[in-house]
PDB file of C-alpha atoms and ligand atoms in Angstrom:
ATOM      1  CA  MET F1106      28.263 -36.749 -13.702  1.00 53.00           C
ATOM      2  CA  THR F1107      28.504 -39.270 -17.052  1.00 51.00           C
ATOM      3  CA  GLY F1108      27.636 -36.055 -19.451  1.00 52.00           C
ATOM      4  CA  ASN F1109      31.419 -35.470 -20.639  1.00 57.00           C
ATOM      5  CA  ALA F1110      32.139 -39.498 -20.183  1.00 60.00           C
ATOM      6  CA  VAL F1111      32.198 -40.125 -24.033  1.00 66.00           C
ATOM      7  CA  SER F1112      33.934 -36.817 -25.412  1.00 86.00           C
ATOM      8  CA  ILE F1113      36.717 -36.277 -23.117  1.00 88.00           C
ATOM      9  CA  PRO F1114      39.559 -38.777 -23.003  1.00 95.00           C
ATOM     10  CA  LEU F1115      39.848 -41.208 -20.006  1.00 96.00           C
ATOM     11  CA  GLN F1116      43.102 -39.998 -19.096  1.00 96.00           C
ATOM     12  CA  SER F1117      41.919 -36.277 -18.584  1.00 96.00           C
ATOM     13  CA  ARG F1118      38.592 -37.408 -16.826  1.00 96.00           C
ATOM     14  CA  PHE F1119      41.234 -39.277 -14.482  1.00 97.00           C
ATOM     15  CA  ARG F1120      43.602 -36.464 -14.083  1.00 96.00           C
ATOM     16  CA  ASP F1121      40.400 -34.070 -13.004  1.00 96.00           C
ATOM     17  CA  ALA F1122      39.116 -36.917 -10.985  1.00 97.00           C
ATOM     18  CA  MET F1123      42.178 -37.116  -8.847  1.00 97.00           C
ATOM     19  CA  ALA F1124      42.668 -33.313  -8.854  1.00 97.00           C
ATOM     20  CA  GLY F1125      39.626 -33.664  -6.351  1.00 97.00           C
ATOM     21  CA  VAL F1126      41.657 -35.793  -3.943  1.00 97.00           C
ATOM     22  CA  CYS F1127      42.992 -33.619  -1.253  1.00 97.00           C
ATOM     23  CA  SER F1128      46.971 -34.918  -0.720  1.00 98.00           C
ATOM     24  CA  PRO F1129      49.706 -34.076   1.627  1.00 97.00           C
ATOM     25  CA  VAL F1130      52.917 -32.375  -0.051  1.00 98.00           C
ATOM     26  CA  ALA F1131      56.382 -33.705   0.644  1.00 98.00           C
ATOM     27  CA  VAL F1132      59.978 -32.801  -0.384  1.00 98.00           C
ATOM     28  CA  VAL F1133      61.348 -36.424  -0.931  1.00 98.00           C
ATOM     29  CA  THR F1134      65.055 -36.368  -0.745  1.00 98.00           C
ATOM     30  CA  SER F1135      68.306 -38.343  -1.434  1.00 98.00           C
ATOM     31  CA  ARG F1136      71.851 -37.514  -2.348  1.00 96.00           C
ATOM     32  CA  ASP F1137      73.389 -37.479  -5.820  1.00 92.00           C
ATOM     33  CA  GLY F1138      77.223 -38.107  -5.152  1.00 90.00           C
ATOM     34  CA  ASP F1139      78.249 -35.202  -2.937  1.00 89.00           C
ATOM     35  CA  ARG F1140      75.218 -33.134  -3.895  1.00 94.00           C
ATOM     36  CA  PRO F1141      71.737 -33.286  -2.155  1.00 97.00           C
ATOM     37  CA  HIS F1142      68.885 -33.767  -4.592  1.00 97.00           C
ATOM     38  CA  GLY F1143      65.013 -33.357  -3.783  1.00 98.00           C
ATOM     39  CA  THR F1144      61.692 -33.206  -5.738  1.00 98.00           C
ATOM     40  CA  THR F1145      58.093 -32.429  -4.769  1.00 98.00           C
ATOM     41  CA  VAL F1146      55.794 -35.585  -4.181  1.00 98.00           C
ATOM     42  CA  SER F1147      52.331 -35.991  -3.109  1.00 98.00           C
ATOM     43  CA  ALA F1148      52.221 -39.576  -3.991  1.00 98.00           C
ATOM     44  CA  PHE F1149      53.583 -41.394  -0.559  1.00 98.00           C
ATOM     45  CA  MET F1150      52.003 -43.000   2.365  1.00 98.00           C
ATOM     46  CA  SER F1151      52.211 -44.976   5.245  1.00 98.00           C
ATOM     47  CA  LEU F1152      52.810 -48.297   4.467  1.00 98.00           C
ATOM     48  CA  SER F1153      53.286 -50.787   7.441  1.00 98.00           C
ATOM     49  CA  MET F1154      53.909 -50.280  11.217  1.00 98.00           C
ATOM     50  CA  GLU F1155      55.506 -53.550  11.836  1.00 98.00           C
ATOM     51  CA  PRO F1156      58.294 -52.916  10.670  1.00 98.00           C
ATOM     52  CA  PRO F1157      57.732 -49.358  10.038  1.00 98.00           C
ATOM     53  CA  MET F1158      57.751 -48.851   6.056  1.00 98.00           C
ATOM     54  CA  ILE F1159      56.572 -45.693   3.548  1.00 98.00           C
ATOM     55  CA  ALA F1160      55.928 -46.033   0.209  1.00 98.00           C
ATOM     56  CA  VAL F1161      56.567 -43.053  -2.569  1.00 98.00           C
ATOM     57  CA  ALA F1162      55.850 -42.889  -6.362  1.00 98.00           C
ATOM     58  CA  LEU F1163      58.030 -41.461  -8.555  1.00 98.00           C
ATOM     59  CA  ASP F1164      57.788 -41.005 -12.359  1.00 98.00           C
ATOM     60  CA  HIS F1165      60.358 -42.906 -14.581  1.00 98.00           C
ATOM     61  CA  SER F1166      61.796 -39.350 -15.748  1.00 98.00           C
ATOM     62  CA  SER F1167      62.823 -38.453 -12.358  1.00 98.00           C
ATOM     63  CA  ASP F1168      66.233 -37.364 -11.489  1.00 97.00           C
ATOM     64  CA  LEU F1169      65.825 -37.957  -7.869  1.00 98.00           C
ATOM     65  CA  LEU F1170      64.319 -41.874  -8.976  1.00 98.00           C
ATOM     66  CA  ALA F1171      67.853 -42.324  -9.905  1.00 97.00           C
ATOM     67  CA  ALA F1172      69.630 -40.778  -6.958  1.00 97.00           C
ATOM     68  CA  VAL F1173      67.660 -42.856  -4.977  1.00 98.00           C
ATOM     69  CA  ARG F1174      68.599 -46.260  -6.944  1.00 97.00           C
ATOM     70  CA  ALA F1175      72.179 -45.252  -6.371  1.00 97.00           C
ATOM     71  CA  HIS F1176      72.286 -44.131  -2.684  1.00 97.00           C
ATOM     72  CA  GLY F1177      69.419 -46.406  -1.308  1.00 98.00           C
ATOM     73  CA  ARG F1178      68.333 -43.858   1.009  1.00 98.00           C
ATOM     74  CA  PHE F1179      65.689 -41.391   0.891  1.00 98.00           C
ATOM     75  CA  GLY F1180      64.063 -38.901   3.180  1.00 98.00           C
ATOM     76  CA  VAL F1181      60.371 -37.771   3.365  1.00 98.00           C
ATOM     77  CA  ASN F1182      60.078 -33.565   4.476  1.00 98.00           C
ATOM     78  CA  VAL F1183      56.179 -33.437   4.887  1.00 98.00           C
ATOM     79  CA  LEU F1184      55.958 -29.833   4.134  1.00 98.00           C
ATOM     80  CA  ALA F1185      54.321 -27.329   6.624  1.00 98.00           C
ATOM     81  CA  ALA F1186      51.662 -24.977   5.497  1.00 97.00           C
ATOM     82  CA  PRO F1187      53.882 -21.883   4.784  1.00 97.00           C
ATOM     83  CA  GLN F1188      56.307 -23.653   2.674  1.00 98.00           C
ATOM     84  CA  HIS F1189      54.339 -23.494  -0.710  1.00 98.00           C
ATOM     85  CA  GLU F1190      57.127 -21.999  -2.074  1.00 97.00           C
ATOM     86  CA  ILE F1191      59.461 -24.589  -1.533  1.00 98.00           C
ATOM     87  CA  ALA F1192      56.909 -27.061  -3.209  1.00 98.00           C
ATOM     88  CA  GLY F1193      57.208 -25.086  -6.376  1.00 98.00           C
ATOM     89  CA  ALA F1194      60.506 -24.793  -6.242  1.00 97.00           C
ATOM     90  CA  PHE F1195      61.395 -28.518  -6.247  1.00 98.00           C
ATOM     91  CA  ALA F1196      58.537 -29.257  -8.429  1.00 98.00           C
ATOM     92  CA  ARG F1197      61.051 -27.914 -11.315  1.00 97.00           C
ATOM     93  CA  LYS F1198      64.087 -29.756 -12.743  1.00 97.00           C
ATOM     94  CA  GLY F1199      67.819 -28.636 -12.072  1.00 94.00           C
ATOM     95  CA  ALA F1200      70.648 -28.623  -9.537  1.00 90.00           C
ATOM     96  CA  ALA F1201      69.602 -25.390  -7.971  1.00 93.00           C
ATOM     97  CA  LYS F1202      66.547 -26.584  -6.057  1.00 97.00           C
ATOM     98  CA  PHE F1203      68.453 -26.460  -2.386  1.00 97.00           C
ATOM     99  CA  ASP F1204      69.894 -22.692  -3.377  1.00 95.00           C
ATOM    100  CA  GLY F1205      68.506 -20.543  -0.320  1.00 95.00           C
ATOM    101  CA  VAL F1206      66.622 -23.246   1.369  1.00 97.00           C
ATOM    102  CA  PRO F1207      68.082 -24.415   4.870  1.00 97.00           C
ATOM    103  CA  TRP F1208      68.764 -28.062   5.631  1.00 97.00           C
ATOM    104  CA  THR F1209      71.130 -30.590   7.686  1.00 97.00           C
ATOM    105  CA  ASP F1210      72.301 -34.254   7.104  1.00 96.00           C
ATOM    106  CA  SER F1211      70.097 -36.370   8.864  1.00 96.00           C
ATOM    107  CA  GLY F1212      70.241 -40.415   8.768  1.00 89.00           C
ATOM    108  CA  GLY F1213      72.672 -40.034   5.328  1.00 93.00           C
ATOM    109  CA  VAL F1214      69.772 -37.867   3.660  1.00 97.00           C
ATOM    110  CA  PRO F1215      68.901 -33.918   3.246  1.00 98.00           C
ATOM    111  CA  LYS F1216      66.297 -32.795   6.151  1.00 98.00           C
ATOM    112  CA  LEU F1217      64.912 -29.474   5.277  1.00 98.00           C
ATOM    113  CA  ALA F1218      64.356 -26.903   8.222  1.00 97.00           C
ATOM    114  CA  GLU F1219      60.844 -26.206   9.530  1.00 96.00           C
ATOM    115  CA  VAL F1220      58.835 -29.309   7.976  1.00 98.00           C
ATOM    116  CA  ALA F1221      55.747 -30.623   9.223  1.00 97.00           C
ATOM    117  CA  GLY F1222      57.315 -34.096   9.614  1.00 98.00           C
ATOM    118  CA  TRP F1223      60.324 -35.941   9.045  1.00 98.00           C
ATOM    119  CA  VAL F1224      60.614 -39.608   8.162  1.00 98.00           C
ATOM    120  CA  ALA F1225      64.145 -41.351   6.918  1.00 98.00           C
ATOM    121  CA  CYS F1226      64.094 -44.714   4.992  1.00 98.00           C
ATOM    122  CA  GLU F1227      66.319 -47.202   3.455  1.00 98.00           C
ATOM    123  CA  VAL F1228      65.155 -48.788   0.382  1.00 98.00           C
ATOM    124  CA  THR F1229      63.630 -52.180   0.738  1.00 98.00           C
ATOM    125  CA  ASP F1230      62.315 -53.044  -2.456  1.00 98.00           C
ATOM    126  CA  LEU F1231      61.240 -50.983  -6.014  1.00 98.00           C
ATOM    127  CA  VAL F1232      58.367 -51.929  -7.829  1.00 98.00           C
ATOM    128  CA  VAL F1233      57.274 -50.562 -11.274  1.00 98.00           C
ATOM    129  CA  GLY F1234      53.396 -49.504 -11.706  1.00 98.00           C
ATOM    130  CA  GLY F1235      52.928 -48.243 -14.858  1.00 98.00           C
ATOM    131  CA  ASP F1236      55.173 -45.230 -15.864  1.00 98.00           C
ATOM    132  CA  HIS F1237      56.017 -44.885 -11.999  1.00 98.00           C
ATOM    133  CA  THR F1238      58.362 -46.702  -9.899  1.00 98.00           C
ATOM    134  CA  VAL F1239      56.805 -46.990  -5.988  1.00 98.00           C
ATOM    135  CA  LEU F1240      60.093 -47.167  -3.365  1.00 98.00           C
ATOM    136  CA  PHE F1241      59.424 -49.130  -0.452  1.00 98.00           C
ATOM    137  CA  GLY F1242      61.532 -47.905   2.538  1.00 98.00           C
ATOM    138  CA  THR F1243      62.068 -48.995   5.902  1.00 98.00           C
ATOM    139  CA  VAL F1244      61.835 -46.157   8.293  1.00 98.00           C
ATOM    140  CA  VAL F1245      65.243 -45.623  10.328  1.00 97.00           C
ATOM    141  CA  GLU F1246      64.334 -42.164  11.797  1.00 97.00           C
ATOM    142  CA  ALA F1247      60.811 -40.243  12.339  1.00 97.00           C
ATOM    143  CA  GLU F1248      60.265 -36.696  13.713  1.00 97.00           C
ATOM    144  CA  VAL F1249      56.935 -34.900  14.226  1.00 96.00           C
ATOM    145  CA  GLY F1250      57.171 -31.077  13.130  1.00 92.00           C
ATOM    146  CA  VAL F1251      55.082 -28.436  14.742  1.00 81.00           C
ATOM    147  CA  ASP F1252      52.688 -26.717  12.173  1.00 89.00           C
ATOM    148  CA  ARG F1253      50.000 -27.548   9.706  1.00 94.00           C
ATOM    149  CA  PRO F1254      50.732 -29.526   6.837  1.00 96.00           C
ATOM    150  CA  LEU F1255      50.711 -28.321   3.229  1.00 98.00           C
ATOM    151  CA  THR F1256      47.779 -29.765   1.223  1.00 98.00           C
ATOM    152  CA  TYR F1257      47.525 -29.752  -2.674  1.00 98.00           C
ATOM    153  CA  PHE F1258      43.534 -29.728  -4.018  1.00 98.00           C
ATOM    154  CA  ALA F1259      42.035 -28.960  -7.300  1.00 97.00           C
ATOM    155  CA  ARG F1260      45.499 -27.695  -8.478  1.00 97.00           C
ATOM    156  CA  THR F1261      46.148 -25.360  -5.496  1.00 98.00           C
ATOM    157  CA  PHE F1262      48.199 -25.127  -2.327  1.00 98.00           C
ATOM    158  CA  GLY F1263      46.487 -24.877   1.470  1.00 97.00           C
ATOM    159  CA  THR F1264      46.205 -26.599   4.507  1.00 96.00           C
ATOM    160  CA  HIS F1265      43.885 -28.888   6.402  1.00 92.00           C
ATOM    161  CA  LEU F1266      40.968 -27.135   9.129  1.00 89.00           C
ATOM    162  CA  PRO F1267      39.237 -29.346  11.364  1.00 88.00           C
ATOM    163  CA  HIS F1268      35.541 -28.943  11.725  1.00 88.00           C
ATOM    164  CA  GLU F1269      34.534 -26.576  14.563  1.00 78.00           C
ATOM    165  CA  ALA F1270      35.194 -28.470  17.877  1.00 60.00           C
ATOM    166  CA  PRO F1271      32.107 -29.413  19.342  1.00 63.00           C
ATOM    167  CA  LEU F1272      31.042 -27.812  22.725  1.00 62.00           C
ATOM    168  CA  THR F1273      32.282 -30.167  25.462  1.00 64.00           C
ATOM    169  CA  GLN F1274      29.604 -31.571  27.832  1.00 57.00           C
ATOM    170  CA  GLY F1275      28.675 -28.694  30.592  1.00 51.00           C
ATOM    171  CA  ALA F1276      30.043 -25.596  28.580  1.00 46.00           C
ATOM    172  CA  SER F1277      27.828 -22.849  28.336  1.00 43.00           C
TER     173      SER F1277
HETATM  174  C1  FMN N1541      52.089 -31.029  -6.119  1.00 70.77           C
HETATM  175  C2  FMN N1541      52.947 -31.736  -6.807  1.00 70.77           C
HETATM  176  C3  FMN N1541      52.812 -33.044  -6.495  1.00 70.77           C
HETATM  177  C4  FMN N1541      53.854 -33.689  -7.192  1.00 70.77           C
HETATM  178  N1  FMN N1541      53.758 -35.366  -6.919  1.00 70.77           N
HETATM  179  C5  FMN N1541      54.453 -36.201  -7.683  1.00 70.77           C
HETATM  180  C6  FMN N1541      54.543 -37.337  -7.294  1.00 70.77           C
HETATM  181  O1  FMN N1541      54.190 -37.948  -6.218  1.00 70.77           O
HETATM  182  N2  FMN N1541      55.591 -38.212  -7.949  1.00 70.77           N
HETATM  183  C7  FMN N1541      56.293 -37.466  -8.818  1.00 70.77           C
HETATM  184  O2  FMN N1541      57.199 -38.449  -9.594  1.00 70.77           O
HETATM  185  N3  FMN N1541      56.324 -36.380  -9.741  1.00 70.77           N
HETATM  186  C8  FMN N1541      55.182 -35.602  -8.902  1.00 70.77           C
HETATM  187  N4  FMN N1541      55.418 -33.989  -8.946  1.00 70.77           N
HETATM  188  C9  FMN N1541      56.357 -33.680 -10.095  1.00 70.77           C
HETATM  189  C10 FMN N1541      57.798 -33.334  -9.509  1.00 70.77           C
HETATM  190  O3  FMN N1541      57.986 -32.620  -8.441  1.00 70.77           O
HETATM  191  C11 FMN N1541      58.287 -32.934 -10.912  1.00 70.77           C
HETATM  192  O4  FMN N1541      58.273 -33.609 -11.928  1.00 70.77           O
HETATM  193  C12 FMN N1541      59.867 -32.567 -10.442  1.00 70.77           C
HETATM  194  O5  FMN N1541      60.482 -31.616 -11.794  1.00 70.77           O
HETATM  195  C13 FMN N1541      60.760 -33.939 -10.823  1.00 70.77           C
HETATM  196  O6  FMN N1541      62.032 -33.610 -10.337  1.00 70.77           O
HETATM  197  P1  FMN N1541      63.188 -34.731 -10.649  1.00 70.77           P
HETATM  198  O7  FMN N1541      63.541 -35.218 -11.885  1.00 70.77           O
HETATM  199  O8  FMN N1541      64.668 -33.813 -10.008  1.00 70.77           O
HETATM  200  O9  FMN N1541      63.077 -35.696  -9.686  1.00 70.77           O
HETATM  201  C14 FMN N1541      54.667 -33.361  -8.172  1.00 70.77           C
HETATM  202  C15 FMN N1541      54.715 -31.688  -8.702  1.00 70.77           C
HETATM  203  C16 FMN N1541      53.567 -31.179  -7.557  1.00 70.77           C
HETATM  204  C17 FMN N1541      53.825 -29.763  -7.902  1.00 70.77           C
END
């Protein structure tokens, strides 16, 4: 565990340590004027229940961050296991990310089709954390999808599988 601690820079070791954390994957969306905008994000979490709130961390260089600041709303499309190609497409820069991707407007922000979960928010606060800004959003819509979630672990997309369910009492 400590053998490489001196020779490898802290930032690389931190990045590698975080690659060992299994994360959910979402496309966070907003509007840039009339155009939909979206970005692949794994740094999001449920923050509060009273009121219902969510937190999302965006790099200061993110074009989505600028769109969210202007629009004041964002959507969190929790991706389903088969949607790894959408995750790859929305992890790029540019205006073409929505090409060929079905979506509708919901709560004033773009909602992608067939996601594992959906939450729309109003921005309540923006807090700087190093080179990222954390969006605090108050939830205005929430829906459950049908599929397993897409996950990201060891720089690879996958999904969650439960441990084998224990036999119920009395089962043979
Ligand atoms: C699995 C995965 C997770 C990511 N998570 C984040 C994240 O939490 N926050 C972030 O700012 N960028 C994240 N990114 C990188 C952005 O998707 C990428 O920088 C994107 O090009 C930004 O686009 P934009 O400038 O249009 O917002 C992630 C990328 C991948 C592939």
